[in-house]
Tab-separated table of C-alpha atoms in Angstrom:
chain	number	residue	atom	x	y	z
A	42	MET	CA	35.869	113.944	-58.623
A	43	ALA	CA	36.051	115.540	-62.027
A	44	TYR	CA	33.051	117.463	-63.310
A	45	THR	CA	32.312	119.756	-66.234
A	46	ASN	CA	34.395	122.957	-66.084
A	47	LYS	CA	36.499	121.804	-63.129
A	48	THR	CA	40.099	122.926	-63.609
A	49	ILE	CA	43.111	121.288	-62.028
A	50	ALA	CA	46.546	122.902	-62.236
A	51	ASN	CA	49.836	121.207	-61.449
A	52	THR	CA	52.019	123.837	-59.771
A	53	LEU	CA	55.215	121.912	-60.531
A	54	THR	CA	54.758	121.005	-64.193
A	55	GLY	CA	52.631	124.037	-65.050
A	56	GLN	CA	50.026	121.900	-66.788
A	57	ALA	CA	46.387	122.899	-66.313
A	58	ILE	CA	43.436	120.762	-67.340
A	59	ARG	CA	39.832	121.930	-67.675
A	60	PHE	CA	37.365	119.074	-67.919
A	61	LYS	CA	34.776	119.765	-70.634
A	62	GLN	CA	33.062	116.358	-70.518
A	63	THR	CA	33.807	113.641	-68.007
A	64	ALA	CA	33.231	109.897	-67.939
A	65	LYS	CA	29.996	110.532	-66.023
A	66	ASP	CA	28.762	113.022	-68.651
A	67	THR	CA	29.385	110.619	-71.543
A	68	ASN	CA	28.482	107.275	-69.995
A	69	GLY	CA	32.186	106.395	-69.976
A	70	GLN	CA	32.678	106.949	-73.694
A	71	LEU	CA	34.741	110.172	-73.671
A	72	LEU	CA	36.926	112.367	-71.502
A	73	ASP	CA	37.110	115.759	-73.200
A	74	MET	CA	39.563	118.331	-71.808
A	75	ASP	CA	41.360	121.513	-72.668
A	76	ALA	CA	44.938	121.325	-71.417
A	77	THR	CA	47.531	124.060	-71.209
A	78	PHE	CA	51.250	123.269	-71.234
A	79	ARG	CA	53.591	125.977	-69.960
A	80	ALA	CA	56.471	127.182	-72.114
A	81	HIS	CA	59.570	124.994	-71.960
A	82	SER	CA	57.793	122.130	-70.194
A	83	LEU	CA	59.725	118.912	-69.718
A	84	GLU	CA	59.260	115.765	-71.758
A	85	PRO	CA	57.477	113.184	-69.592
A	86	ALA	CA	58.415	109.520	-69.466
A	87	PRO	CA	57.384	107.598	-72.579
A	88	HIS	CA	54.105	105.832	-71.862
A	89	PHE	CA	51.066	104.282	-73.501
A	90	HIS	CA	47.387	103.676	-72.886
A	91	PRO	CA	46.515	99.994	-73.405
A	92	TYR	CA	42.780	100.462	-74.025
A	93	GLN	CA	42.398	104.094	-75.031
A	94	ALA	CA	42.954	106.270	-78.063
A	95	GLU	CA	43.741	109.979	-77.755
A	96	ASP	CA	42.955	112.855	-80.094
A	97	PHE	CA	44.608	116.270	-79.848
A	98	GLN	CA	43.699	119.533	-81.561
A	99	ILE	CA	46.245	122.317	-81.080
A	100	LEU	CA	44.218	125.416	-80.153
A	101	SER	CA	47.186	127.754	-79.634
A	102	GLY	CA	50.956	127.470	-79.559
A	103	GLU	CA	52.805	124.309	-80.466
A	104	LEU	CA	53.211	120.873	-78.947
A	105	THR	CA	56.128	118.535	-79.499
A	106	ILE	CA	55.192	114.879	-79.552
A	107	ARG	CA	57.343	111.789	-79.683
A	108	VAL	CA	55.441	108.760	-81.024
A	109	ASP	CA	57.243	105.419	-81.208
A	110	GLY	CA	60.567	107.299	-81.111
A	111	THR	CA	59.766	109.811	-83.870
A	112	GLN	CA	59.555	113.452	-82.804
A	113	ARG	CA	57.338	116.075	-84.471
A	114	THR	CA	56.038	119.509	-83.519
A	115	PHE	CA	52.361	120.295	-84.087
A	116	ARG	CA	51.132	123.878	-84.401
A	117	GLN	CA	47.867	125.736	-83.981
A	118	GLY	CA	45.104	124.193	-86.113
A	119	GLU	CA	46.825	120.822	-86.490
A	120	SER	CA	45.527	117.627	-84.946
A	121	LEU	CA	46.920	114.269	-83.975
A	122	HIS	CA	45.453	110.831	-83.267
A	123	ILE	CA	47.309	108.388	-81.016
A	124	PRO	CA	45.915	104.828	-81.138
A	125	ALA	CA	45.781	102.608	-78.065
A	126	ASN	CA	49.054	100.847	-77.192
A	127	THR	CA	51.195	103.490	-78.917
A	128	VAL	CA	54.226	104.695	-76.952
A	129	HIS	CA	54.328	108.479	-76.814
A	130	SER	CA	55.197	111.595	-74.823
A	131	MET	CA	54.306	115.234	-75.342
A	132	TRP	CA	55.569	118.569	-74.114
A	133	ASN	CA	55.877	122.214	-75.068
A	134	GLN	CA	59.423	123.192	-75.971
A	135	SER	CA	58.405	126.599	-77.330
A	136	ASP	CA	58.630	130.025	-75.664
A	137	GLN	CA	54.835	130.416	-75.352
A	138	PRO	CA	52.141	128.423	-73.540
A	139	THR	CA	50.280	125.844	-75.610
A	140	THR	CA	46.607	124.931	-75.299
A	141	VAL	CA	45.156	121.750	-76.767
A	142	ASN	CA	41.791	120.078	-76.865
A	143	TRP	CA	42.458	116.553	-75.636
A	144	GLN	CA	39.972	113.715	-76.025
A	145	VAL	CA	40.403	110.242	-74.552
A	146	ARG	CA	38.225	107.315	-75.700
A	147	PRO	CA	36.939	105.492	-73.737
A	148	ALA	CA	37.243	107.665	-70.646
A	149	LEU	CA	37.718	104.853	-68.114
A	150	ASP	CA	39.075	106.477	-64.920
A	151	THR	CA	41.667	108.734	-66.525
A	152	GLU	CA	40.313	111.825	-64.765
A	153	TYR	CA	41.130	110.238	-61.374
A	154	PHE	CA	44.659	109.537	-62.578
A	155	PHE	CA	45.157	113.213	-63.458
A	156	GLU	CA	43.572	114.405	-60.215
A	157	THR	CA	45.781	112.087	-58.144
A	158	LEU	CA	49.049	113.141	-59.790
A	159	THR	CA	48.102	116.826	-59.653
A	160	GLY	CA	47.122	116.595	-55.980
A	161	LEU	CA	50.371	114.868	-55.046
A	162	ALA	CA	52.448	117.472	-56.898
A	163	ASN	CA	50.548	120.398	-55.404
A	164	ASN	CA	51.018	118.991	-51.906
A	165	GLY	CA	54.781	118.616	-52.325
A	166	LYS	CA	54.634	114.822	-52.519
A	167	THR	CA	56.528	114.470	-55.797
A	168	LYS	CA	59.929	115.380	-57.162
A	169	ALA	CA	60.358	118.781	-58.823
A	170	ASN	CA	59.355	117.237	-62.183
A	171	GLY	CA	55.999	116.038	-60.778
A	172	ILE	CA	56.997	112.357	-60.551
A	173	PRO	CA	56.069	110.637	-57.266
A	174	SER	CA	58.478	108.506	-55.247
A	175	VAL	CA	59.026	104.936	-56.434
A	176	LEU	CA	56.731	103.472	-53.775
A	177	GLN	CA	53.929	105.937	-54.555
A	178	LEU	CA	54.421	105.351	-58.277
A	179	VAL	CA	54.077	101.577	-57.790
A	180	LEU	CA	50.615	101.975	-56.253
A	181	ILE	CA	49.497	104.505	-58.863
A	182	ALA	CA	50.776	102.288	-61.679
A	183	ASN	CA	48.911	99.292	-60.253
A	184	ARG	CA	45.675	101.222	-59.686
A	185	PHE	CA	45.654	102.932	-63.088
A	186	SER	CA	47.199	100.181	-65.247
A	187	THR	CA	44.185	100.205	-67.571
A	188	VAL	CA	44.724	103.893	-68.437
A	189	PHE	CA	48.474	104.457	-68.134
A	190	ARG	CA	51.584	102.314	-68.444
A	191	LEU	CA	55.229	103.277	-68.559
A	192	ALA	CA	57.042	102.071	-71.669
A	193	LYS	CA	60.111	101.012	-69.647
A	194	PRO	CA	60.984	98.765	-67.973
A	195	GLY	CA	58.993	96.090	-69.786
A	196	ARG	CA	55.623	94.937	-68.464
A	197	THR	CA	56.960	91.679	-67.000
A	198	VAL	CA	59.695	93.493	-65.059
A	199	GLN	CA	57.153	96.059	-63.865
A	200	LYS	CA	54.747	93.359	-62.666
A	201	ILE	CA	57.469	91.536	-60.707
A	202	LEU	CA	58.919	94.717	-59.232
A	203	PHE	CA	55.518	96.230	-58.408
A	204	THR	CA	54.323	92.982	-56.792
A	205	LEU	CA	57.366	93.016	-54.512
A	206	LEU	CA	57.109	96.719	-53.646
A	207	THR	CA	53.318	97.007	-53.189
A	208	PRO	CA	53.171	95.678	-49.605
A	209	ILE	CA	56.059	97.930	-48.598
A	210	ALA	CA	54.321	100.962	-50.117
A	211	TYR	CA	51.151	100.252	-48.136
A	212	LEU	CA	53.142	99.542	-44.979
A	213	VAL	CA	54.826	102.962	-45.050
A	214	GLY	CA	51.485	104.715	-45.610
A	215	TYR	CA	51.140	105.292	-49.331
A	216	ARG	CA	47.797	104.786	-51.078
A	217	PRO	CA	46.931	104.517	-54.793
A	218	THR	CA	44.471	107.448	-54.534
A	219	TYR	CA	43.562	110.010	-51.894
A	220	ALA	CA	40.033	111.255	-51.250
A	221	ASP	CA	41.285	114.846	-50.869
A	222	TYR	CA	42.385	114.901	-54.520
A	223	LEU	CA	39.185	113.410	-55.922
A	224	ASP	CA	36.666	115.823	-54.429
């Protein structure tokens, strides 16, 4: 469970997140974090947040962001607002670490999403890029569909595919979250 000043660090992607204010602290209105991206981090899969807006303030370094297919690099002191339902990805392609203040409104259960993915990566249950297996990803995508959706394949294809794969994922022992990662 996220709490003020808790830090989670993904050993594979090199991303660290320190929670400044959680959903509990703000009555669900805000998740406020400082995140550090290691130098030469990889671009994640394009995604969007159907009900949440994100605000970023670059505290140090630079962050490259692709929004609706357009790429731009933001530097220290600059800020960026990403509205809900906007396809984006972000990474640090520079030679130095980057730290950003990252605010998500409303918070929903985004902190659990981050804790789950970080826990899986740290326990060797993802690929080298931090992405879980397809069956694990299906359950995570179902569980956290209000806070995170992949841009491709389209939503209809995802729903059909995930509906078919969900029972198999449970049958082989996967779960959408794990208590060990949320403590």
